[in-house]
PDB file of C-alpha atoms in Angstrom:
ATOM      1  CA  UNK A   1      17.888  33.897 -15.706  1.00 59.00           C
ATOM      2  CA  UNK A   2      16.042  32.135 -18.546  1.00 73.00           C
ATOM      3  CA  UNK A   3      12.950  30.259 -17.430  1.00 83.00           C
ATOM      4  CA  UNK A   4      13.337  26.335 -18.399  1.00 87.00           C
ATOM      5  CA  UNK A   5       9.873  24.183 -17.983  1.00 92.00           C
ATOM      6  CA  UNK A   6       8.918  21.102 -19.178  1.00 95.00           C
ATOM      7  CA  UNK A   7       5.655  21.340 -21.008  1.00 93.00           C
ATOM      8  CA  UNK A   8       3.710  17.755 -21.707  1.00 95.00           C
ATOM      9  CA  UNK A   9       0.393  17.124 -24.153  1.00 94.00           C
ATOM     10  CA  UNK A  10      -1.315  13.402 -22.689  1.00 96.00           C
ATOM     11  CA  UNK A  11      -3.765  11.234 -23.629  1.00 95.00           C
ATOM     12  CA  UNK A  12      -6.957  12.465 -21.766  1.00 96.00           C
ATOM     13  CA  UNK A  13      -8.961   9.794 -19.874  1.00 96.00           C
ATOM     14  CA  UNK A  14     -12.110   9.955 -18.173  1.00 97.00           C
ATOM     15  CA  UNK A  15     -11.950  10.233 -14.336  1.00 97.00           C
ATOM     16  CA  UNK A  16     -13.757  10.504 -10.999  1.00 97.00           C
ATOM     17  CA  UNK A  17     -12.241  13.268  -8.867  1.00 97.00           C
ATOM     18  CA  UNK A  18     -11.022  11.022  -6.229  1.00 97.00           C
ATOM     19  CA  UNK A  19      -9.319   8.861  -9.210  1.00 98.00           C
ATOM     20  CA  UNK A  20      -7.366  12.002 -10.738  1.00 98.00           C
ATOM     21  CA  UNK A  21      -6.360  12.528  -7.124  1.00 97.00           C
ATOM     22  CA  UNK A  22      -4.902   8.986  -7.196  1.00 97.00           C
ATOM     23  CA  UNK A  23      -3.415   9.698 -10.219  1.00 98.00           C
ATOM     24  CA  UNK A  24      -1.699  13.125  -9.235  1.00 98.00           C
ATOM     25  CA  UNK A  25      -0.648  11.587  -6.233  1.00 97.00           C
ATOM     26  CA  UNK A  26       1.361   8.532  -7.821  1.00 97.00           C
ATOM     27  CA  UNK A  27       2.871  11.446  -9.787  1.00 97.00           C
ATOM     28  CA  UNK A  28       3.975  13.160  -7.000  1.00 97.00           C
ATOM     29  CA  UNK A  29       5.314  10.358  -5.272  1.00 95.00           C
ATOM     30  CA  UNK A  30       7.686   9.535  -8.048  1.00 96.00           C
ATOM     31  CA  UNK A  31       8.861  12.965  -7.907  1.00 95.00           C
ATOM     32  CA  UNK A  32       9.847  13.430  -4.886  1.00 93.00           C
ATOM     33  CA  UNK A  33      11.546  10.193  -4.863  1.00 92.00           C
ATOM     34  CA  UNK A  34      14.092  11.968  -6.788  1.00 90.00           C
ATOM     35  CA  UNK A  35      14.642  15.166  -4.948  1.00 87.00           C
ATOM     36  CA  UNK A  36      15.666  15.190  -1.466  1.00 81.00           C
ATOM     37  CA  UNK A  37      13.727  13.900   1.627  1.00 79.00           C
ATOM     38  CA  UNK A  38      12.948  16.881   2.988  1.00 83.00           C
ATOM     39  CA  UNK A  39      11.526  17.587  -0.109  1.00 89.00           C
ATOM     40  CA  UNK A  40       7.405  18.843   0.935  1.00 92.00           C
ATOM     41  CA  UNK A  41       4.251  19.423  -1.375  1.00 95.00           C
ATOM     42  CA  UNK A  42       2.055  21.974  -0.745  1.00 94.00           C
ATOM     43  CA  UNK A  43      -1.041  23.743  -2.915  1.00 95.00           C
ATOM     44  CA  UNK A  44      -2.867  26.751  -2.153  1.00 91.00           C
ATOM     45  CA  UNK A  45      -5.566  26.819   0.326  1.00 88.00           C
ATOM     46  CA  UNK A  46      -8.233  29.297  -0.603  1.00 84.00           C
ATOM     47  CA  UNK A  47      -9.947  29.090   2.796  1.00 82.00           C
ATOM     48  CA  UNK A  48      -6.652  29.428   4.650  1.00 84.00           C
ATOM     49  CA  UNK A  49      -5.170  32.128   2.052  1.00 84.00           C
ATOM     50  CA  UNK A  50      -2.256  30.589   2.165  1.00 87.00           C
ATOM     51  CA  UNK A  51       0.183  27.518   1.344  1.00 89.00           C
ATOM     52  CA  UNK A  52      -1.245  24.029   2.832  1.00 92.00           C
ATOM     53  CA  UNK A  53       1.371  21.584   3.526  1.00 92.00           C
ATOM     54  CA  UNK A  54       0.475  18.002   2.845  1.00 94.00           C
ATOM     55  CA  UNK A  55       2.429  15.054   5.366  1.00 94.00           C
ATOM     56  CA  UNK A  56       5.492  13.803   3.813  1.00 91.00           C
ATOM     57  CA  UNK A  57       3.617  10.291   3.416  1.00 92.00           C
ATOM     58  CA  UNK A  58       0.870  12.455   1.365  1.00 94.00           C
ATOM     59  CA  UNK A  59      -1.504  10.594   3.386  1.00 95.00           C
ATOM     60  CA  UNK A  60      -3.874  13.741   3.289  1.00 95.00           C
ATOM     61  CA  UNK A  61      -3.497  14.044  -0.080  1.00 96.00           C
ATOM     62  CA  UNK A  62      -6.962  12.572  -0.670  1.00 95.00           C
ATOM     63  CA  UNK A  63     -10.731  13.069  -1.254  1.00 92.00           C
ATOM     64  CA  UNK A  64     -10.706  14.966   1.772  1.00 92.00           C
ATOM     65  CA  UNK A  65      -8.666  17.706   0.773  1.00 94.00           C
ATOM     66  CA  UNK A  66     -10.605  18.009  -2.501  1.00 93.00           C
ATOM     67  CA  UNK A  67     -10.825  22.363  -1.794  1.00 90.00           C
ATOM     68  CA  UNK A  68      -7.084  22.239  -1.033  1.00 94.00           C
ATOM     69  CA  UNK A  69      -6.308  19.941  -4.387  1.00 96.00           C
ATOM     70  CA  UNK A  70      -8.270  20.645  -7.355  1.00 96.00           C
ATOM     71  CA  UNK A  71      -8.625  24.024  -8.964  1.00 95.00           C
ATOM     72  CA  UNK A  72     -12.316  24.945  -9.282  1.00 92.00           C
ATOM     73  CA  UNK A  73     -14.785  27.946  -9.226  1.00 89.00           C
ATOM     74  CA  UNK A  74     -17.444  26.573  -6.411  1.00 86.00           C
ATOM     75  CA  UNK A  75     -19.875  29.887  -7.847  1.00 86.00           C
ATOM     76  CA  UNK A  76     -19.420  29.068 -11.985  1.00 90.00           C
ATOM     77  CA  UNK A  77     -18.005  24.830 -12.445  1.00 92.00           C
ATOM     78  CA  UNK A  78     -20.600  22.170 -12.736  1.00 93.00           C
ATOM     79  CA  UNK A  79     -19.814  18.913 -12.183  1.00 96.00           C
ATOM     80  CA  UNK A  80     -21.475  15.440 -13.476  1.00 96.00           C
ATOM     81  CA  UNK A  81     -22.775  13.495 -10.523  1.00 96.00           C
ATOM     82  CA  UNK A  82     -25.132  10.435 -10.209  1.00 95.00           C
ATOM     83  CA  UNK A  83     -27.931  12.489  -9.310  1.00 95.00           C
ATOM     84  CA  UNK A  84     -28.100  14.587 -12.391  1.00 93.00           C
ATOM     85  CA  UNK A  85     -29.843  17.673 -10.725  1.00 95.00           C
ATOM     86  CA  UNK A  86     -26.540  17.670  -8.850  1.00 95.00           C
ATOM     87  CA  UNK A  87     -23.756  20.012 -10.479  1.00 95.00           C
ATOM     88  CA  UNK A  88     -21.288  19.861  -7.140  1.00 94.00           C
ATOM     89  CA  UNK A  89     -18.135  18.830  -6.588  1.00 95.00           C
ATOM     90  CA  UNK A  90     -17.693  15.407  -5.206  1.00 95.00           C
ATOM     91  CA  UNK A  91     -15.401  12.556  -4.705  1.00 95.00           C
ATOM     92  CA  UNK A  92     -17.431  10.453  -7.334  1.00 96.00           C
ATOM     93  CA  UNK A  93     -17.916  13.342  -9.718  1.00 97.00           C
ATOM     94  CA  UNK A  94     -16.960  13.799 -13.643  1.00 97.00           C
ATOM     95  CA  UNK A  95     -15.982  16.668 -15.296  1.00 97.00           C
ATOM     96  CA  UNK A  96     -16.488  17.556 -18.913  1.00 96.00           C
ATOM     97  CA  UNK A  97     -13.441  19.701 -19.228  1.00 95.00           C
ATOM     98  CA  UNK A  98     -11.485  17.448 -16.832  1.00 96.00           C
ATOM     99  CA  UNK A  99      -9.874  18.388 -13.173  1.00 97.00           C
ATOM    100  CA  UNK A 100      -6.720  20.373 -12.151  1.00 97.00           C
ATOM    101  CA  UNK A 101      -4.090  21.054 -10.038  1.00 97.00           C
ATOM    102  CA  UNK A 102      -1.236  23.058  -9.138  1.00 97.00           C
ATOM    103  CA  UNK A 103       1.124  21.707  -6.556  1.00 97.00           C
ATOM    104  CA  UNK A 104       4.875  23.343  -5.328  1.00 96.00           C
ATOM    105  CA  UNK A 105       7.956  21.065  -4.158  1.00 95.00           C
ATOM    106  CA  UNK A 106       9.677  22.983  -1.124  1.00 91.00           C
ATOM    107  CA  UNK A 107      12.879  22.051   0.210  1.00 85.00           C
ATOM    108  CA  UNK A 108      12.244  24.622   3.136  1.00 77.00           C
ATOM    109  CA  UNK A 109       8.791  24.639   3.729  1.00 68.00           C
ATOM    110  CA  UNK A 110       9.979  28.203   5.519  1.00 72.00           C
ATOM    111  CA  UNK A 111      10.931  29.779   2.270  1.00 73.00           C
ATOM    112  CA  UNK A 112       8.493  31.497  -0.105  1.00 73.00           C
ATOM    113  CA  UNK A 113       9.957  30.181  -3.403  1.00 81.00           C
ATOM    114  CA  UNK A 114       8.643  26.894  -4.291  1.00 88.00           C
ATOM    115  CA  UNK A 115      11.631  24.951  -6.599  1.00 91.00           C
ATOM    116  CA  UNK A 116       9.689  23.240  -8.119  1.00 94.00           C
ATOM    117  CA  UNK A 117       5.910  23.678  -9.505  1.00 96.00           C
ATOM    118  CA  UNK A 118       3.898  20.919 -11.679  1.00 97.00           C
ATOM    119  CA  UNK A 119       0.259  21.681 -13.113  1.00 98.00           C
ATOM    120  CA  UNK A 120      -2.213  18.510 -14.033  1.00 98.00           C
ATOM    121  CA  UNK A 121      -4.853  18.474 -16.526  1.00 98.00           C
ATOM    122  CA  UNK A 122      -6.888  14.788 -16.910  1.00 98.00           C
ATOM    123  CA  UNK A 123      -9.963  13.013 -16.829  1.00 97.00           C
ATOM    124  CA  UNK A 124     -12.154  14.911 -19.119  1.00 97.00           C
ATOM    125  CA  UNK A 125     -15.385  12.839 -20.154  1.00 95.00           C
ATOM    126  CA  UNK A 126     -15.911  15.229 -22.820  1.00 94.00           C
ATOM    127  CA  UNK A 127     -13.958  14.142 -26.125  1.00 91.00           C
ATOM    128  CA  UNK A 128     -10.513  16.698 -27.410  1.00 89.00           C
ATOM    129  CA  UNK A 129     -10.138  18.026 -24.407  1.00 94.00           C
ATOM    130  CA  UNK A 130      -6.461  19.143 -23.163  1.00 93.00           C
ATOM    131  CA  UNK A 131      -4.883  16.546 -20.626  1.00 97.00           C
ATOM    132  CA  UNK A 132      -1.420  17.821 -19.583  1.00 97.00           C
ATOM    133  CA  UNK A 133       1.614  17.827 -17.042  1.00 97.00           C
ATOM    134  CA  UNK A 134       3.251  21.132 -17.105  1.00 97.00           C
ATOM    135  CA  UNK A 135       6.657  21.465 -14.648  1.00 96.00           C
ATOM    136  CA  UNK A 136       8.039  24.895 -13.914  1.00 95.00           C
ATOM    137  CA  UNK A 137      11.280  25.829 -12.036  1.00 93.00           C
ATOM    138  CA  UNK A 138      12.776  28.232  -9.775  1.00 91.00           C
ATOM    139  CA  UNK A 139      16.426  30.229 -10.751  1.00 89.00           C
ATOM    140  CA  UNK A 140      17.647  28.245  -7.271  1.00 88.00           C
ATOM    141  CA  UNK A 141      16.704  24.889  -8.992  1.00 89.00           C
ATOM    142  CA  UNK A 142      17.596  25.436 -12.347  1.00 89.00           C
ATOM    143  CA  UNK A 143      21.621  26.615 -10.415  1.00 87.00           C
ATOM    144  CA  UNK A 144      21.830  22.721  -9.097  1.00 85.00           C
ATOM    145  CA  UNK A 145      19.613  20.833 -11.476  1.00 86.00           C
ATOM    146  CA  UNK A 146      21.659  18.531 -14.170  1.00 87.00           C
ATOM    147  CA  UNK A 147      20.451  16.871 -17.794  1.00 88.00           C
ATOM    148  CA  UNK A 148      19.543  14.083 -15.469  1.00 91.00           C
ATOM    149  CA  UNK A 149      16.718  15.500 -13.136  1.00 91.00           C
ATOM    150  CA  UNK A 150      14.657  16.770 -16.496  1.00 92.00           C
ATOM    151  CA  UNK A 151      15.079  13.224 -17.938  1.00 92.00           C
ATOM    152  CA  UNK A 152      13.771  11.427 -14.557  1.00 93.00           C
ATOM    153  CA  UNK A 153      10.796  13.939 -14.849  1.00 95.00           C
ATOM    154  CA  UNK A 154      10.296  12.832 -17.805  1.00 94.00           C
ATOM    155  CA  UNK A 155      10.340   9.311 -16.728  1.00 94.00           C
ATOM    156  CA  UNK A 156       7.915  10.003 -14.196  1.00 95.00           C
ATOM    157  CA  UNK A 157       5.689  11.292 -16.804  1.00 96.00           C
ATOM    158  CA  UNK A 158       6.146   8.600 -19.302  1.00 94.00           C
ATOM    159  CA  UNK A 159       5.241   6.217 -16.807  1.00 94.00           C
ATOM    160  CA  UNK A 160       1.803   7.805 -16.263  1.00 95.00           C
ATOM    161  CA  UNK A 161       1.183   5.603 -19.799  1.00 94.00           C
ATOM    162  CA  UNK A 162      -0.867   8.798 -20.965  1.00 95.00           C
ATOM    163  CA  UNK A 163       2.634  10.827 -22.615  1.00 95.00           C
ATOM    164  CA  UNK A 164       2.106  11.798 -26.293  1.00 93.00           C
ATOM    165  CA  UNK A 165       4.756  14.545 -26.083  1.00 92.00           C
ATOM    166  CA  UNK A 166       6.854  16.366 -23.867  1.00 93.00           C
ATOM    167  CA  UNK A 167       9.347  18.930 -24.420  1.00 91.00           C
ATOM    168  CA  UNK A 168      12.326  20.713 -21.942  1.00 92.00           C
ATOM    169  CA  UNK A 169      12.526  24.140 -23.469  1.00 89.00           C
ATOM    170  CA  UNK A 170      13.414  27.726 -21.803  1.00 85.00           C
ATOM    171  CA  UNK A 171      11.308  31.039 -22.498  1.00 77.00           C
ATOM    172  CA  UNK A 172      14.501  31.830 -25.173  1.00 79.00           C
ATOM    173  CA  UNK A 173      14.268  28.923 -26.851  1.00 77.00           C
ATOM    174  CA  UNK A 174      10.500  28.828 -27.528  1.00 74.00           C
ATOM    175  CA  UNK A 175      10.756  32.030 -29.395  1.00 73.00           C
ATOM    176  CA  UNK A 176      13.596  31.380 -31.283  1.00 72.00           C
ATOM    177  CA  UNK A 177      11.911  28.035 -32.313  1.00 69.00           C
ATOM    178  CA  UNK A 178       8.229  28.877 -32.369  1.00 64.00           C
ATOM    179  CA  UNK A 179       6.135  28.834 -36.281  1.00 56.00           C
ATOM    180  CA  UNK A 180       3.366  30.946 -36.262  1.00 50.00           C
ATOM    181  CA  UNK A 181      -0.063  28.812 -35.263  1.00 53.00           C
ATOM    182  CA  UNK A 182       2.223  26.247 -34.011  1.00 59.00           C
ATOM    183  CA  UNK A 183       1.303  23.975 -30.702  1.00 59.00           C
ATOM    184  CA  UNK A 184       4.346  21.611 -30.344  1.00 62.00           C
ATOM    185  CA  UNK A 185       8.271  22.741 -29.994  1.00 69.00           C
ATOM    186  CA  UNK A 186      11.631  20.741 -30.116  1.00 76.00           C
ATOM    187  CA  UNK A 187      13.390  21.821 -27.459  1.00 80.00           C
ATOM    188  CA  UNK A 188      16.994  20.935 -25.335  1.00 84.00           C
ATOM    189  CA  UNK A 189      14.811  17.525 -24.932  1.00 86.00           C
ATOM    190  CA  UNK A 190      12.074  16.499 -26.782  1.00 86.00           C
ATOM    191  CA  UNK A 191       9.668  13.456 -26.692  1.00 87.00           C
ATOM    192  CA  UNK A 192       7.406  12.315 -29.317  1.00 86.00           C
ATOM    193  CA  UNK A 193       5.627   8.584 -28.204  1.00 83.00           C
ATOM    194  CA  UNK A 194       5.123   6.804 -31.552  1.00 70.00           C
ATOM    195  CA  UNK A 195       5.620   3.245 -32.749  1.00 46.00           C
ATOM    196  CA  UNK A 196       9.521   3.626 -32.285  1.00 45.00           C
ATOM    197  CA  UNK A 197       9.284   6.425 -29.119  1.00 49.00           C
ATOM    198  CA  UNK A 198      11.930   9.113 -30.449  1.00 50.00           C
ATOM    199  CA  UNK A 199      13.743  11.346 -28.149  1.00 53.00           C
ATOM    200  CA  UNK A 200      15.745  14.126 -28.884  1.00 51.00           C
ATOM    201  CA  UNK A 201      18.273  15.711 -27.144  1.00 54.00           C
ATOM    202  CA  UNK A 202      20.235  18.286 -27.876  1.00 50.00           C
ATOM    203  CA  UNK A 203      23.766  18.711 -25.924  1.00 47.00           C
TER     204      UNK A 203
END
């Protein structure tokens, strides 16, 4: 089955870890406001070697859980802190290339396959740097899914007040549309914010 993902460019602003935590987890709230209730989030726990489950109130989705929540290489990634001989990773920290995240949307937490999967990218403090929301889905999603989910997404995104683009595209697509050297694609849906916000859709 072709792939479909929703693939997002924003406009990157500088964070603290424990603000881009905030920030993914207003995200993910508004998501799973639109998929079922027994809807859970989960990331990968590198300690654990395996899928963490957060609490369906993401409660522990917070400062605490910074190893289970942001992507990092504890031996190689230095952070800015207050004390500058201090390149770890803490709740008050900066990062020049900004944070990230992958989190999965389970509707059976028993199950393997994860529906749904969203990567964040924000709060570089180091100008140009990439700030996106990326949304992948499974075959089992994609089955049930309607125009209207991948719209709401992109509502959820838009509402971040960061969206410069956004696109709904499949694998296919992209190749059949993709320029040589090019970065952006119009795709089934596409969203370009500008004085008069165009959105594209094609039926």
């Amino acid at each position: 089955m072709d792939k479909v993902k929703i693939i997002s460019r924003l406009k990157s602003q500088e964070m603290t870890a424990k603000e881009f935590i905030n920030y993914c987890r207003n995200i993910l709230i508004s998501i799973k406001e639109i998929l079922p209730k027994e809807t859970t989030i989960a990331s990968w726990d590198d300690e654990s070697n395996k899928l963490y489950s957060f609490q369906n109130s993401l409660s522990d989705f917070n400062e605490h859980n910074l190893d289970k929540i942001l992507i990092f290489n504890k031996k190689e990634d230095v952070f800015k802190n207050f004390d500058s001989n201090d390149k770890e990773l803490r709740i008050d920290s900066r990062s020049w290339i900004g944070f990230s995240t992958l989190i999965y949307f389970k509707s059976n937490p028993k199950n393997e396959e994860s529906e749904i999967s969203i990567s964040i990218v924000q709060g570089a403090f180091e100008k140009n740097q990439t700030a996106l929301i990326n949304i992948e889905f499974s075959d089992t999603f994609l089955n049930m899914a309607t125009k209207e989910v991948f719209i709401n997404l992109l509502k959820v995104i838009e509402q971040t007040n960061d969206l410069l683009y956004a696109v709904v595209i499949s694998n296919e697509f992209r190749r059949k549309v993709k320029i040589s050297g090019q970065n952006l694609w119009i795709g089934y849906i596409t969203y370009f914010k500008d004085k008069r916000k165009k959105v594209f859709q094609i039926p």
